[in-house]
Amino acid sequence: MVESNPCNSGAWTITVYLVKQKKNYWLTFLPALFMTAVVSTYLFLAPEGFYLSKTISYSVGIGITFLSLVWFVVFIKKQIGFHKKSEFY
């Protein structure tokens, strides 16, 4: 049975909180991204997961990590735009 990783979701939660508070989020963002790569690759590679080949598992893990990075960049840009608009009111 594959269990969820509360450490990884916690890292993402704290990172989003830091962005919204306009604090330095890099301290939690990089570990969250790394753990996303590790957990997603393990999920596809492990016998208790999908048990796919190493090539496919590593590719999917990198893909999920890249999608997480893109999602976060879009989120950051929306937050910056939101803060700039709200400063004028």
Short mmCIF file of N, CA, C and O in Angstrom, two decimals:
data_model
loop_
_atom_site.label_atom_id
_atom_site.label_comp_id
_atom_site.label_asym_id
_atom_site.label_seq_id
_atom_site.Cartn_x
_atom_site.Cartn_y
_atom_site.Cartn_z
N MET A 1 0.84 -1.18 0.00
CA MET A 1 0.00 0.00 0.00
C MET A 1 0.88 1.24 0.00
O MET A 1 1.82 1.36 0.76
N VAL A 2 0.57 2.17 -0.89
CA VAL A 2 1.33 3.41 -0.99
C VAL A 2 0.65 4.46 -0.12
O VAL A 2 -0.54 4.71 -0.24
N GLU A 3 1.41 5.05 0.77
CA GLU A 3 0.87 6.08 1.64
C GLU A 3 1.25 7.45 1.10
O GLU A 3 2.27 7.61 0.45
N SER A 4 0.42 8.45 1.38
CA SER A 4 0.76 9.80 0.97
C SER A 4 1.91 10.31 1.83
O SER A 4 2.12 9.84 2.94
N ASN A 5 2.61 11.27 1.31
CA ASN A 5 3.76 11.81 2.02
C ASN A 5 3.38 13.17 2.62
O ASN A 5 3.36 14.16 1.91
N PRO A 6 3.08 13.23 3.90
CA PRO A 6 2.68 14.51 4.49
C PRO A 6 3.80 15.54 4.49
O PRO A 6 3.54 16.72 4.48
N CYS A 7 5.04 15.08 4.46
CA CYS A 7 6.16 16.01 4.43
C CYS A 7 6.15 16.80 3.12
O CYS A 7 6.36 18.00 3.11
N ASN A 8 5.87 16.12 2.02
CA ASN A 8 5.87 16.79 0.73
C ASN A 8 4.70 17.77 0.62
O ASN A 8 4.87 18.90 0.19
N SER A 9 3.51 17.35 1.00
CA SER A 9 2.37 18.25 0.91
C SER A 9 2.54 19.41 1.89
O SER A 9 2.12 20.54 1.60
N GLY A 10 3.16 19.16 3.01
CA GLY A 10 3.44 20.23 3.96
C GLY A 10 4.41 21.25 3.41
O GLY A 10 4.25 22.46 3.62
N ALA A 11 5.41 20.78 2.68
CA ALA A 11 6.38 21.69 2.09
C ALA A 11 5.72 22.60 1.05
O ALA A 11 5.99 23.81 1.00
N TRP A 12 4.82 22.03 0.25
CA TRP A 12 4.10 22.85 -0.73
C TRP A 12 3.16 23.83 -0.04
O TRP A 12 3.02 24.98 -0.45
N THR A 13 2.50 23.39 1.02
CA THR A 13 1.59 24.26 1.75
C THR A 13 2.34 25.44 2.36
O THR A 13 1.88 26.60 2.26
N ILE A 14 3.46 25.18 2.97
CA ILE A 14 4.26 26.25 3.57
C ILE A 14 4.80 27.19 2.49
O ILE A 14 4.82 28.41 2.68
N THR A 15 5.18 26.64 1.34
CA THR A 15 5.68 27.46 0.25
C THR A 15 4.61 28.43 -0.25
O THR A 15 4.88 29.62 -0.45
N VAL A 16 3.40 27.94 -0.44
CA VAL A 16 2.29 28.80 -0.87
C VAL A 16 2.01 29.87 0.19
O VAL A 16 1.79 31.04 -0.14
N TYR A 17 2.04 29.49 1.44
CA TYR A 17 1.83 30.46 2.53
C TYR A 17 2.89 31.56 2.47
O TYR A 17 2.56 32.75 2.59
N LEU A 18 4.15 31.18 2.28
CA LEU A 18 5.23 32.16 2.24
C LEU A 18 5.08 33.11 1.05
O LEU A 18 5.35 34.31 1.16
N VAL A 19 4.64 32.58 -0.09
CA VAL A 19 4.41 33.44 -1.25
C VAL A 19 3.32 34.44 -0.94
O VAL A 19 3.46 35.64 -1.22
N LYS A 20 2.22 33.98 -0.36
CA LYS A 20 1.10 34.88 -0.06
C LYS A 20 1.47 35.92 0.99
O LYS A 20 0.92 37.02 0.98
N GLN A 21 2.40 35.60 1.86
CA GLN A 21 2.86 36.55 2.88
C GLN A 21 4.01 37.42 2.38
O GLN A 21 4.56 38.21 3.14
N LYS A 22 4.41 37.24 1.12
CA LYS A 22 5.52 37.98 0.49
C LYS A 22 6.83 37.76 1.24
O LYS A 22 7.61 38.67 1.47
N LYS A 23 7.06 36.52 1.63
CA LYS A 23 8.30 36.14 2.34
C LYS A 23 9.19 35.34 1.38
O LYS A 23 8.78 34.96 0.30
N ASN A 24 10.39 35.06 1.82
CA ASN A 24 11.33 34.27 1.02
C ASN A 24 10.86 32.81 0.99
O ASN A 24 11.00 32.09 1.98
N TYR A 25 10.35 32.38 -0.13
CA TYR A 25 9.79 31.04 -0.27
C TYR A 25 10.79 30.02 -0.80
O TYR A 25 10.49 28.84 -0.85
N TRP A 26 11.96 30.43 -1.21
CA TRP A 26 12.94 29.51 -1.81
C TRP A 26 13.39 28.43 -0.83
O TRP A 26 13.72 27.32 -1.24
N LEU A 27 13.39 28.75 0.44
CA LEU A 27 13.84 27.80 1.45
C LEU A 27 12.95 26.55 1.49
O LEU A 27 13.42 25.46 1.78
N THR A 28 11.68 26.70 1.18
CA THR A 28 10.78 25.55 1.18
C THR A 28 10.43 25.09 -0.23
O THR A 28 10.03 23.94 -0.42
N PHE A 29 10.57 25.97 -1.21
CA PHE A 29 10.23 25.61 -2.59
C PHE A 29 11.16 24.54 -3.16
O PHE A 29 10.69 23.56 -3.76
N LEU A 30 12.44 24.71 -3.00
CA LEU A 30 13.39 23.74 -3.56
C LEU A 30 13.24 22.34 -2.95
O LEU A 30 13.19 21.35 -3.69
N PRO A 31 13.11 22.21 -1.62
CA PRO A 31 12.85 20.88 -1.07
C PRO A 31 11.51 20.29 -1.53
O PRO A 31 11.40 19.09 -1.76
N ALA A 32 10.48 21.14 -1.66
CA ALA A 32 9.18 20.65 -2.12
C ALA A 32 9.29 20.10 -3.54
O ALA A 32 8.73 19.05 -3.86
N LEU A 33 10.01 20.80 -4.39
CA LEU A 33 10.20 20.35 -5.77
C LEU A 33 11.00 19.05 -5.81
O LEU A 33 10.64 18.11 -6.54
N PHE A 34 12.05 18.96 -4.99
CA PHE A 34 12.85 17.74 -4.93
C PHE A 34 12.02 16.56 -4.44
O PHE A 34 12.06 15.47 -5.00
N MET A 35 11.26 16.78 -3.37
CA MET A 35 10.43 15.70 -2.84
C MET A 35 9.34 15.28 -3.81
O MET A 35 8.95 14.11 -3.86
N THR A 36 8.85 16.21 -4.61
CA THR A 36 7.88 15.86 -5.65
C THR A 36 8.51 14.91 -6.64
O THR A 36 7.89 13.91 -7.05
N ALA A 37 9.74 15.17 -7.02
CA ALA A 37 10.45 14.28 -7.95
C ALA A 37 10.65 12.90 -7.33
O ALA A 37 10.40 11.88 -7.97
N VAL A 38 11.09 12.86 -6.09
CA VAL A 38 11.37 11.59 -5.43
C VAL A 38 10.10 10.76 -5.23
O VAL A 38 10.06 9.58 -5.58
N VAL A 39 9.06 11.39 -4.71
CA VAL A 39 7.83 10.67 -4.40
C VAL A 39 7.13 10.20 -5.67
O VAL A 39 6.67 9.05 -5.76
N SER A 40 7.05 11.05 -6.68
CA SER A 40 6.38 10.64 -7.92
C SER A 40 7.17 9.55 -8.64
O SER A 40 6.56 8.60 -9.17
N THR A 41 8.48 9.64 -8.66
CA THR A 41 9.28 8.58 -9.28
C THR A 41 9.11 7.27 -8.53
O THR A 41 8.92 6.21 -9.14
N TYR A 42 9.13 7.33 -7.20
CA TYR A 42 8.96 6.11 -6.40
C TYR A 42 7.59 5.48 -6.64
O TYR A 42 7.47 4.26 -6.73
N LEU A 43 6.57 6.31 -6.75
CA LEU A 43 5.22 5.80 -6.97
C LEU A 43 5.13 4.97 -8.26
O LEU A 43 4.48 3.93 -8.29
N PHE A 44 5.82 5.41 -9.29
CA PHE A 44 5.76 4.68 -10.56
C PHE A 44 6.77 3.54 -10.63
O PHE A 44 6.59 2.61 -11.41
N LEU A 45 7.81 3.56 -9.81
CA LEU A 45 8.86 2.55 -9.86
C LEU A 45 8.64 1.40 -8.89
O LEU A 45 8.96 0.25 -9.20
N ALA A 46 8.09 1.66 -7.74
CA ALA A 46 8.01 0.68 -6.65
C ALA A 46 7.04 -0.46 -6.97
O ALA A 46 6.03 -0.26 -7.65
N PRO A 47 7.33 -1.65 -6.44
CA PRO A 47 6.43 -2.79 -6.62
C PRO A 47 5.04 -2.54 -6.02
O PRO A 47 4.04 -3.03 -6.55
N GLU A 48 4.96 -1.78 -4.93
CA GLU A 48 3.66 -1.50 -4.34
C GLU A 48 2.94 -0.35 -5.05
O GLU A 48 1.82 -0.02 -4.71
N GLY A 49 3.61 0.27 -6.03
CA GLY A 49 3.01 1.32 -6.84
C GLY A 49 2.61 0.76 -8.19
O GLY A 49 1.95 -0.28 -8.28
N PHE A 50 3.05 1.43 -9.25
CA PHE A 50 2.70 0.98 -10.60
C PHE A 50 3.69 -0.03 -11.17
O PHE A 50 3.41 -0.67 -12.18
N TYR A 51 4.87 -0.14 -10.57
CA TYR A 51 5.90 -1.13 -10.93
C TYR A 51 6.26 -1.06 -12.42
O TYR A 51 6.28 -2.05 -13.13
N LEU A 52 6.54 0.16 -12.88
CA LEU A 52 6.95 0.37 -14.26
C LEU A 52 8.47 0.30 -14.36
O LEU A 52 9.17 0.27 -13.36
N SER A 53 8.97 0.30 -15.58
CA SER A 53 10.42 0.25 -15.77
C SER A 53 11.07 1.54 -15.27
O SER A 53 10.40 2.57 -15.10
N LYS A 54 12.39 1.48 -15.05
CA LYS A 54 13.11 2.66 -14.56
C LYS A 54 13.01 3.81 -15.54
O LYS A 54 12.81 4.96 -15.13
N THR A 55 13.14 3.52 -16.82
CA THR A 55 13.10 4.58 -17.83
C THR A 55 11.77 5.32 -17.79
O THR A 55 11.73 6.55 -17.77
N ILE A 56 10.69 4.58 -17.77
CA ILE A 56 9.36 5.20 -17.75
C ILE A 56 9.15 5.93 -16.42
O ILE A 56 8.66 7.06 -16.40
N SER A 57 9.52 5.32 -15.32
CA SER A 57 9.32 5.92 -14.00
C SER A 57 10.09 7.22 -13.85
O SER A 57 9.55 8.22 -13.36
N TYR A 58 11.35 7.22 -14.28
CA TYR A 58 12.15 8.44 -14.18
C TYR A 58 11.58 9.53 -15.09
O TYR A 58 11.53 10.71 -14.73
N SER A 59 11.15 9.14 -16.28
CA SER A 59 10.57 10.11 -17.21
C SER A 59 9.29 10.73 -16.65
O SER A 59 9.10 11.95 -16.71
N VAL A 60 8.42 9.89 -16.10
CA VAL A 60 7.18 10.40 -15.52
C VAL A 60 7.48 11.27 -14.29
O VAL A 60 6.87 12.32 -14.11
N GLY A 61 8.42 10.85 -13.47
CA GLY A 61 8.80 11.64 -12.29
C GLY A 61 9.33 13.01 -12.68
O GLY A 61 8.96 14.02 -12.08
N ILE A 62 10.17 13.06 -13.70
CA ILE A 62 10.70 14.34 -14.18
C ILE A 62 9.57 15.18 -14.78
O ILE A 62 9.50 16.39 -14.57
N GLY A 63 8.67 14.53 -15.51
CA GLY A 63 7.54 15.25 -16.09
C GLY A 63 6.64 15.86 -15.04
O GLY A 63 6.23 17.03 -15.15
N ILE A 64 6.33 15.10 -14.01
CA ILE A 64 5.49 15.62 -12.92
C ILE A 64 6.19 16.77 -12.20
O ILE A 64 5.57 17.78 -11.85
N THR A 65 7.49 16.64 -12.00
CA THR A 65 8.26 17.70 -11.36
C THR A 65 8.26 18.96 -12.22
O THR A 65 8.08 20.08 -11.71
N PHE A 66 8.43 18.80 -13.52
CA PHE A 66 8.41 19.94 -14.43
C PHE A 66 7.03 20.61 -14.42
O PHE A 66 6.93 21.84 -14.38
N LEU A 67 5.97 19.81 -14.43
CA LEU A 67 4.61 20.37 -14.36
C LEU A 67 4.39 21.13 -13.05
O LEU A 67 3.73 22.17 -13.03
N SER A 68 4.95 20.60 -11.97
CA SER A 68 4.85 21.29 -10.68
C SER A 68 5.57 22.63 -10.72
O SER A 68 5.08 23.63 -10.18
N LEU A 69 6.72 22.65 -11.36
CA LEU A 69 7.49 23.89 -11.50
C LEU A 69 6.70 24.91 -12.32
O LEU A 69 6.60 26.08 -11.93
N VAL A 70 6.13 24.47 -13.44
CA VAL A 70 5.35 25.38 -14.28
C VAL A 70 4.13 25.90 -13.52
O VAL A 70 3.83 27.10 -13.55
N TRP A 71 3.43 24.99 -12.82
CA TRP A 71 2.27 25.40 -12.02
C TRP A 71 2.68 26.47 -11.01
O TRP A 71 1.97 27.46 -10.81
N PHE A 72 3.81 26.29 -10.36
CA PHE A 72 4.24 27.22 -9.33
C PHE A 72 4.61 28.57 -9.93
O PHE A 72 4.29 29.62 -9.35
N VAL A 73 5.26 28.58 -11.08
CA VAL A 73 5.62 29.84 -11.74
C VAL A 73 4.35 30.60 -12.13
O VAL A 73 4.26 31.81 -11.92
N VAL A 74 3.35 29.90 -12.65
CA VAL A 74 2.07 30.54 -12.99
C VAL A 74 1.41 31.09 -11.73
O VAL A 74 0.91 32.21 -11.72
N PHE A 75 1.44 30.31 -10.66
CA PHE A 75 0.87 30.76 -9.38
C PHE A 75 1.56 32.02 -8.89
O PHE A 75 0.91 32.98 -8.46
N ILE A 76 2.89 32.06 -8.97
CA ILE A 76 3.67 33.22 -8.52
C ILE A 76 3.29 34.45 -9.36
O ILE A 76 3.10 35.53 -8.81
N LYS A 77 3.22 34.28 -10.66
CA LYS A 77 2.89 35.41 -11.53
C LYS A 77 1.50 35.95 -11.22
O LYS A 77 1.28 37.15 -11.24
N LYS A 78 0.55 35.06 -10.94
CA LYS A 78 -0.80 35.51 -10.56
C LYS A 78 -0.76 36.25 -9.23
O LYS A 78 -1.44 37.26 -9.06
N GLN A 79 0.03 35.76 -8.28
CA GLN A 79 0.11 36.42 -6.98
C GLN A 79 0.74 37.80 -7.11
O GLN A 79 0.29 38.75 -6.48
N ILE A 80 1.77 37.92 -7.93
CA ILE A 80 2.43 39.22 -8.13
C ILE A 80 1.46 40.19 -8.78
O ILE A 80 1.34 41.33 -8.38
N GLY A 81 0.74 39.72 -9.79
CA GLY A 81 -0.25 40.56 -10.46
C GLY A 81 -1.36 40.97 -9.51
O GLY A 81 -1.81 42.11 -9.51
N PHE A 82 -1.80 40.06 -8.66
CA PHE A 82 -2.85 40.34 -7.69
C PHE A 82 -2.39 41.41 -6.70
O PHE A 82 -3.12 42.34 -6.39
N HIS A 83 -1.16 41.29 -6.23
CA HIS A 83 -0.67 42.25 -5.24
C HIS A 83 -0.48 43.64 -5.88
O HIS A 83 -0.73 44.64 -5.25
N LYS A 84 -0.03 43.68 -7.13
CA LYS A 84 0.15 44.97 -7.79
C LYS A 84 -1.19 45.66 -7.99
O LYS A 84 -1.31 46.86 -7.80
N LYS A 85 -2.21 44.90 -8.38
CA LYS A 85 -3.54 45.51 -8.60
C LYS A 85 -4.14 45.98 -7.28
O LYS A 85 -4.76 47.02 -7.23
N SER A 86 -3.96 45.22 -6.22
CA SER A 86 -4.59 45.57 -4.96
C SER A 86 -3.91 46.75 -4.27
O SER A 86 -4.47 47.33 -3.36
N GLU A 87 -2.70 47.10 -4.68
CA GLU A 87 -2.02 48.22 -4.06
C GLU A 87 -2.65 49.57 -4.44
O GLU A 87 -2.50 50.55 -3.74
N PHE A 88 -3.37 49.62 -5.55
CA PHE A 88 -3.94 50.87 -6.01
C PHE A 88 -5.29 51.17 -5.38
O PHE A 88 -5.83 52.23 -5.58
N TYR A 89 -5.86 50.26 -4.63
CA TYR A 89 -7.20 50.47 -4.05
C TYR A 89 -7.10 50.91 -2.62
O TYR A 89 -6.36 50.58 -1.85
#
